[in-house]
Tab-separated table of N, CA and C in Angstrom:
chain	number	residue	atom	x	y	z
R	1	THR	N	130.981	-152.439	8.457
R	1	THR	CA	129.631	-152.485	8.980
R	1	THR	C	128.648	-152.229	7.851
R	2	GLN	N	127.662	-153.079	7.715
R	2	GLN	CA	126.631	-152.858	6.716
R	2	GLN	C	125.429	-152.202	7.365
R	3	PHE	N	124.825	-151.271	6.653
R	3	PHE	CA	123.679	-150.536	7.153
R	3	PHE	C	122.445	-151.005	6.412
R	4	THR	N	121.893	-152.135	6.843
R	4	THR	CA	120.719	-152.657	6.164
R	4	THR	C	119.468	-152.570	7.034
R	5	SER	N	119.628	-152.193	8.278
R	5	SER	CA	118.489	-152.108	9.171
R	5	SER	C	117.677	-150.853	8.885
R	6	ALA	N	116.378	-150.976	8.997
R	6	ALA	CA	115.493	-149.830	8.819
R	6	ALA	C	115.134	-149.224	10.169
R	7	GLU	N	115.876	-149.578	11.200
R	7	GLU	CA	115.632	-149.045	12.529
R	7	GLU	C	116.771	-148.127	12.928
R	8	LEU	N	116.446	-147.118	13.727
R	8	LEU	CA	117.464	-146.212	14.232
R	8	LEU	C	118.119	-146.811	15.467
R	9	THR	N	119.385	-146.490	15.649
R	9	THR	CA	120.097	-146.963	16.830
R	9	THR	C	119.745	-146.089	18.029
R	10	ASP	N	120.096	-146.567	19.206
R	10	ASP	CA	119.870	-145.772	20.418
R	10	ASP	C	120.627	-144.457	20.354
R	11	VAL	N	121.825	-144.482	19.795
R	11	VAL	CA	122.618	-143.259	19.673
R	11	VAL	C	121.916	-142.268	18.754
R	12	GLN	N	121.379	-142.760	17.632
R	12	GLN	CA	120.653	-141.874	16.719
R	12	GLN	C	119.422	-141.273	17.400
R	13	LEU	N	118.731	-142.068	18.186
R	13	LEU	CA	117.556	-141.550	18.889
R	13	LEU	C	117.938	-140.446	19.863
R	14	LEU	N	119.061	-140.610	20.542
R	14	LEU	CA	119.536	-139.557	21.450
R	14	LEU	C	119.929	-138.299	20.678
R	15	LEU	N	120.564	-138.485	19.528
R	15	LEU	CA	120.929	-137.337	18.702
R	15	LEU	C	119.693	-136.631	18.154
R	16	LEU	N	118.670	-137.393	17.813
R	16	LEU	CA	117.416	-136.791	17.356
R	16	LEU	C	116.756	-135.982	18.467
R	17	LEU	N	116.816	-136.491	19.681
R	17	LEU	CA	116.267	-135.759	20.824
R	17	LEU	C	117.007	-134.441	21.011
R	18	GLU	N	118.318	-134.479	20.898
R	18	GLU	CA	119.100	-133.250	21.001
R	18	GLU	C	118.773	-132.288	19.859
R	19	SER	N	118.577	-132.832	18.666
R	19	SER	CA	118.190	-131.999	17.519
R	19	SER	C	116.853	-131.320	17.769
R	20	LEU	N	115.937	-132.058	18.351
R	20	LEU	CA	114.622	-131.506	18.669
R	20	LEU	C	114.747	-130.373	19.684
R	21	GLU	N	115.581	-130.580	20.690
R	21	GLU	CA	115.795	-129.552	21.712
R	21	GLU	C	116.448	-128.300	21.124
R	22	ARG	N	117.326	-128.490	20.144
R	22	ARG	CA	118.021	-127.363	19.512
R	22	ARG	C	117.198	-126.732	18.386
R	23	LYS	N	116.048	-127.334	18.089
R	23	LYS	CA	115.126	-126.830	17.061
R	23	LYS	C	115.785	-126.771	15.675
R	24	ILE	N	116.485	-127.859	15.324
R	24	ILE	CA	117.117	-127.922	14.010
R	24	ILE	C	116.593	-129.093	13.182
R	25	VAL	N	115.534	-129.728	13.638
R	25	VAL	CA	114.981	-130.883	12.933
R	25	VAL	C	114.557	-130.522	11.511
R	26	SER	N	113.933	-129.366	11.333
R	26	SER	CA	113.472	-128.998	9.988
R	26	SER	C	114.653	-128.808	9.037
R	27	GLN	N	115.762	-128.246	9.506
R	27	GLN	CA	116.950	-128.096	8.666
R	27	GLN	C	117.517	-129.466	8.297
R	28	GLN	N	117.559	-130.364	9.272
R	28	GLN	CA	118.074	-131.702	9.012
R	28	GLN	C	117.165	-132.448	8.042
R	29	LEU	N	115.873	-132.298	8.201
R	29	LEU	CA	114.919	-132.933	7.298
R	29	LEU	C	115.126	-132.441	5.868
R	30	ASN	N	115.281	-131.145	5.692
R	30	ASN	CA	115.498	-130.594	4.353
R	30	ASN	C	116.788	-131.125	3.745
R	31	LEU	N	117.824	-131.250	4.546
R	31	LEU	CA	119.095	-131.782	4.057
R	31	LEU	C	118.933	-133.224	3.595
R	32	VAL	N	118.311	-134.057	4.419
R	32	VAL	CA	118.122	-135.463	4.065
R	32	VAL	C	117.199	-135.583	2.851
R	33	ARG	N	116.131	-134.799	2.819
R	33	ARG	CA	115.209	-134.825	1.679
R	33	ARG	C	115.930	-134.447	0.384
R	34	THR	N	116.757	-133.434	0.426
R	34	THR	CA	117.512	-133.002	-0.751
R	34	THR	C	118.413	-134.109	-1.257
R	35	HIS	N	119.108	-134.752	-0.349
R	35	HIS	CA	120.021	-135.816	-0.754
R	35	HIS	C	119.277	-137.032	-1.289
R	36	ILE	N	118.162	-137.392	-0.686
R	36	ILE	CA	117.382	-138.530	-1.185
R	36	ILE	C	116.885	-138.223	-2.593
R	37	THR	N	116.402	-137.013	-2.804
R	37	THR	CA	115.892	-136.609	-4.110
R	37	THR	C	116.973	-136.661	-5.174
R	38	LEU	N	118.202	-136.342	-4.802
R	38	LEU	CA	119.285	-136.310	-5.773
R	38	LEU	C	119.932	-137.659	-6.002
R	39	GLY	N	119.426	-138.698	-5.395
R	39	GLY	CA	119.919	-140.026	-5.732
R	39	GLY	C	120.792	-140.680	-4.697
R	40	SER	N	120.285	-140.889	-3.539
R	40	SER	CA	120.952	-141.677	-2.501
R	40	SER	C	122.357	-141.190	-2.172
R	41	PHE	N	122.508	-139.917	-1.992
R	41	PHE	CA	123.745	-139.345	-1.465
R	41	PHE	C	124.964	-139.608	-2.338
R	42	GLN	N	124.831	-139.502	-3.631
R	42	GLN	CA	125.989	-139.748	-4.465
R	42	GLN	C	126.394	-138.522	-5.270
R	43	ARG	N	125.810	-137.393	-5.009
R	43	ARG	CA	126.162	-136.184	-5.750
R	43	ARG	C	126.498	-135.067	-4.777
R	44	GLU	N	127.260	-134.133	-5.254
R	44	GLU	CA	127.528	-132.937	-4.470
R	44	GLU	C	126.334	-132.008	-4.617
R	45	VAL	N	125.877	-131.448	-3.521
R	45	VAL	CA	124.691	-130.606	-3.590
R	45	VAL	C	124.952	-129.193	-3.091
R	46	GLY	N	126.185	-128.821	-2.952
R	46	GLY	CA	126.486	-127.477	-2.472
R	46	GLY	C	126.846	-127.484	-1.009
R	47	ALA	N	126.802	-126.313	-0.422
R	47	ALA	CA	127.246	-126.157	0.963
R	47	ALA	C	126.226	-126.731	1.940
R	48	MET	N	126.720	-127.076	3.109
R	48	MET	CA	125.843	-127.495	4.206
R	48	MET	C	124.889	-126.358	4.513
R	49	PRO	N	123.677	-126.671	4.963
R	49	PRO	CA	122.788	-125.594	5.387
R	49	PRO	C	123.422	-124.835	6.555
R	50	HIS	N	123.021	-123.614	6.725
R	50	HIS	CA	123.584	-122.802	7.803
R	50	HIS	C	122.995	-123.231	9.135
R	51	PHE	N	123.860	-123.649	10.028
R	51	PHE	CA	123.458	-123.948	11.394
R	51	PHE	C	124.035	-122.848	12.265
R	52	SER	N	123.297	-122.432	13.275
R	52	SER	CA	123.734	-121.302	14.094
R	52	SER	C	124.967	-121.623	14.932
R	53	GLN	N	125.199	-122.891	15.195
R	53	GLN	CA	126.355	-123.275	15.993
R	53	GLN	C	127.054	-124.460	15.354
R	54	GLU	N	128.356	-124.526	15.555
R	54	GLU	CA	129.128	-125.632	14.996
R	54	GLU	C	128.663	-126.968	15.565
R	55	GLU	N	128.210	-126.972	16.831
R	55	GLU	CA	127.735	-128.210	17.442
R	55	GLU	C	126.530	-128.770	16.686
R	56	GLU	N	125.683	-127.885	16.173
R	56	GLU	CA	124.513	-128.326	15.424
R	56	GLU	C	124.921	-128.994	14.114
R	57	GLN	N	125.929	-128.446	13.459
R	57	GLN	CA	126.424	-129.053	12.226
R	57	GLN	C	127.058	-130.409	12.526
R	58	MET	N	127.822	-130.492	13.609
R	58	MET	CA	128.458	-131.751	13.978
R	58	MET	C	127.409	-132.797	14.354
R	59	LEU	N	126.354	-132.378	15.025
R	59	LEU	CA	125.253	-133.267	15.388
R	59	LEU	C	124.599	-133.842	14.136
R	60	THR	N	124.368	-132.998	13.148
R	60	THR	CA	123.769	-133.436	11.891
R	60	THR	C	124.690	-134.409	11.163
R	61	MET	N	125.963	-134.099	11.117
R	61	MET	CA	126.924	-134.978	10.455
R	61	MET	C	126.977	-136.337	11.148
R	62	ALA	N	126.901	-136.342	12.479
R	62	ALA	CA	126.919	-137.600	13.226
R	62	ALA	C	125.684	-138.436	12.901
R	63	LEU	N	124.514	-137.809	12.840
R	63	LEU	CA	123.282	-138.528	12.485
R	63	LEU	C	123.404	-139.179	11.112
R	64	LEU	N	123.927	-138.443	10.158
R	64	LEU	CA	124.073	-138.972	8.809
R	64	LEU	C	125.096	-140.096	8.755
R	65	GLU	N	126.213	-139.914	9.452
R	65	GLU	CA	127.247	-140.947	9.443
R	65	GLU	C	126.735	-142.248	10.054
R	66	LEU	N	125.902	-142.147	11.087
R	66	LEU	CA	125.322	-143.346	11.680
R	66	LEU	C	124.330	-144.023	10.730
R	67	SER	N	123.887	-143.292	9.720
R	67	SER	CA	123.003	-143.851	8.696
R	67	SER	C	123.770	-144.302	7.464
R	68	GLY	N	125.080	-144.285	7.537
R	68	GLY	CA	125.895	-144.774	6.430
R	68	GLY	C	126.276	-143.738	5.400
R	69	VAL	N	126.168	-142.466	5.750
R	69	VAL	CA	126.493	-141.388	4.828
R	69	VAL	C	127.528	-140.487	5.481
R	70	GLN	N	128.569	-140.186	4.748
R	70	GLN	CA	129.568	-139.260	5.262
R	70	GLN	C	129.398	-137.940	4.526
R	71	LEU	N	129.029	-136.912	5.269
R	71	LEU	CA	128.828	-135.592	4.698
R	71	LEU	C	130.103	-134.785	4.890
R	72	GLN	N	130.633	-134.268	3.806
R	72	GLN	CA	131.872	-133.508	3.833
R	72	GLN	C	131.582	-132.039	4.145
R	73	GLU	N	132.587	-131.331	4.616
R	73	GLU	CA	132.442	-129.907	4.925
R	73	GLU	C	132.029	-129.092	3.694
R	74	ASP	N	132.448	-129.532	2.507
R	74	ASP	CA	132.131	-128.786	1.288
R	74	ASP	C	130.727	-129.071	0.765
R	75	GLY	N	129.979	-129.924	1.465
R	75	GLY	CA	128.612	-130.222	1.068
R	75	GLY	C	128.464	-131.495	0.273
R	76	SER	N	129.566	-132.106	-0.131
R	76	SER	CA	129.454	-133.361	-0.861
R	76	SER	C	129.139	-134.485	0.123
R	77	ALA	N	128.548	-135.534	-0.378
R	77	ALA	CA	128.170	-136.661	0.466
R	77	ALA	C	128.684	-137.939	-0.163
R	78	VAL	N	129.193	-138.815	0.683
R	78	VAL	CA	129.729	-140.081	0.212
R	78	VAL	C	128.916	-141.196	0.842
R	79	SER	N	128.366	-142.047	-0.004
R	79	SER	CA	127.564	-143.175	0.449
R	79	SER	C	128.476	-144.326	0.847
R	80	ARG	N	128.166	-144.955	1.964
R	80	ARG	CA	128.898	-146.139	2.399
R	80	ARG	C	127.928	-147.302	2.469
R	81	ASP	N	128.238	-148.397	1.816
R	81	ASP	CA	127.478	-149.644	1.934
R	81	ASP	C	125.987	-149.508	1.629
R	82	LYS	N	125.634	-148.736	0.621
R	82	LYS	CA	124.240	-148.602	0.195
R	82	LYS	C	123.293	-148.337	1.364
R	83	PRO	N	123.324	-147.139	1.931
R	83	PRO	CA	122.605	-146.870	3.174
R	83	PRO	C	121.132	-146.524	3.022
R	84	PHE	N	120.501	-146.812	1.888
R	84	PHE	CA	119.166	-146.278	1.654
R	84	PHE	C	118.181	-146.600	2.775
R	85	THR	N	118.149	-147.834	3.264
R	85	THR	CA	117.157	-148.158	4.303
R	85	THR	C	117.438	-147.406	5.594
R	86	ALA	N	118.715	-147.250	5.942
R	86	ALA	CA	119.057	-146.513	7.160
R	86	ALA	C	118.724	-145.035	6.991
R	87	VAL	N	118.989	-144.478	5.819
R	87	VAL	CA	118.666	-143.079	5.547
R	87	VAL	C	117.155	-142.894	5.506
R	88	ALA	N	116.451	-143.850	4.941
R	88	ALA	CA	114.991	-143.774	4.902
R	88	ALA	C	114.414	-143.757	6.315
R	89	ALA	N	114.961	-144.566	7.199
R	89	ALA	CA	114.505	-144.574	8.597
R	89	ALA	C	114.767	-143.223	9.253
R	90	LEU	N	115.930	-142.636	8.974
R	90	LEU	CA	116.250	-141.317	9.515
R	90	LEU	C	115.288	-140.275	8.959
R	91	PHE	N	115.003	-140.345	7.663
R	91	PHE	CA	114.069	-139.404	7.043
R	91	PHE	C	112.692	-139.477	7.705
R	92	VAL	N	112.192	-140.684	7.906
R	92	VAL	CA	110.873	-140.867	8.525
R	92	VAL	C	110.864	-140.294	9.945
R	93	ALA	N	111.924	-140.537	10.685
R	93	ALA	CA	112.006	-140.015	12.059
R	93	ALA	C	112.034	-138.490	12.054
R	94	LEU	N	112.856	-137.899	11.187
R	94	LEU	CA	112.929	-136.443	11.102
R	94	LEU	C	111.597	-135.853	10.652
R	95	TYR	N	110.972	-136.474	9.655
R	95	TYR	CA	109.685	-135.997	9.161
R	95	TYR	C	108.639	-136.025	10.282
R	96	SER	N	108.608	-137.125	11.023
R	96	SER	CA	107.635	-137.262	12.113
R	96	SER	C	107.869	-136.236	13.213
R	97	LEU	N	109.133	-136.073	13.611
R	97	LEU	CA	109.443	-135.098	14.650
R	97	LEU	C	109.111	-133.686	14.188
R	98	ASN	N	109.423	-133.377	12.955
R	98	ASN	CA	109.123	-132.051	12.419
R	98	ASN	C	107.613	-131.806	12.401
R	99	PHE	N	106.858	-132.799	11.978
R	99	PHE	CA	105.395	-132.682	11.934
R	99	PHE	C	104.812	-132.513	13.344
R	100	LEU	N	105.294	-133.329	14.276
R	100	LEU	CA	104.744	-133.278	15.631
R	100	LEU	C	105.149	-132.025	16.401
R	101	SER	N	106.301	-131.470	16.061
R	101	SER	CA	106.759	-130.276	16.770
R	101	SER	C	106.276	-128.995	16.109
R	102	GLY	N	105.643	-129.152	14.956
R	102	GLY	CA	105.341	-128.057	14.107
R	102	GLY	C	104.262	-127.145	14.248
């Protein structure tokens, strides 16, 4: 599957809604921002941010994987099929939700 669309899927939108309800959007935004800054998810950046529940970490990992990025438990990230546009769409959505909920 190639991730060239700049639009979020229905599944991603549902996951974003759940993230908003769990109040973890700002953590997810910081994670995505960090990875974008370090060069499209191709470097290890340390441990995952602390989420209060394992479900929140799994939710974040699912959002990233749907954007073409596989985030490992050790904090490393593996890019699949050049996901920049899909990750950019996720970043914009997280940024907007964080701003509007803020």
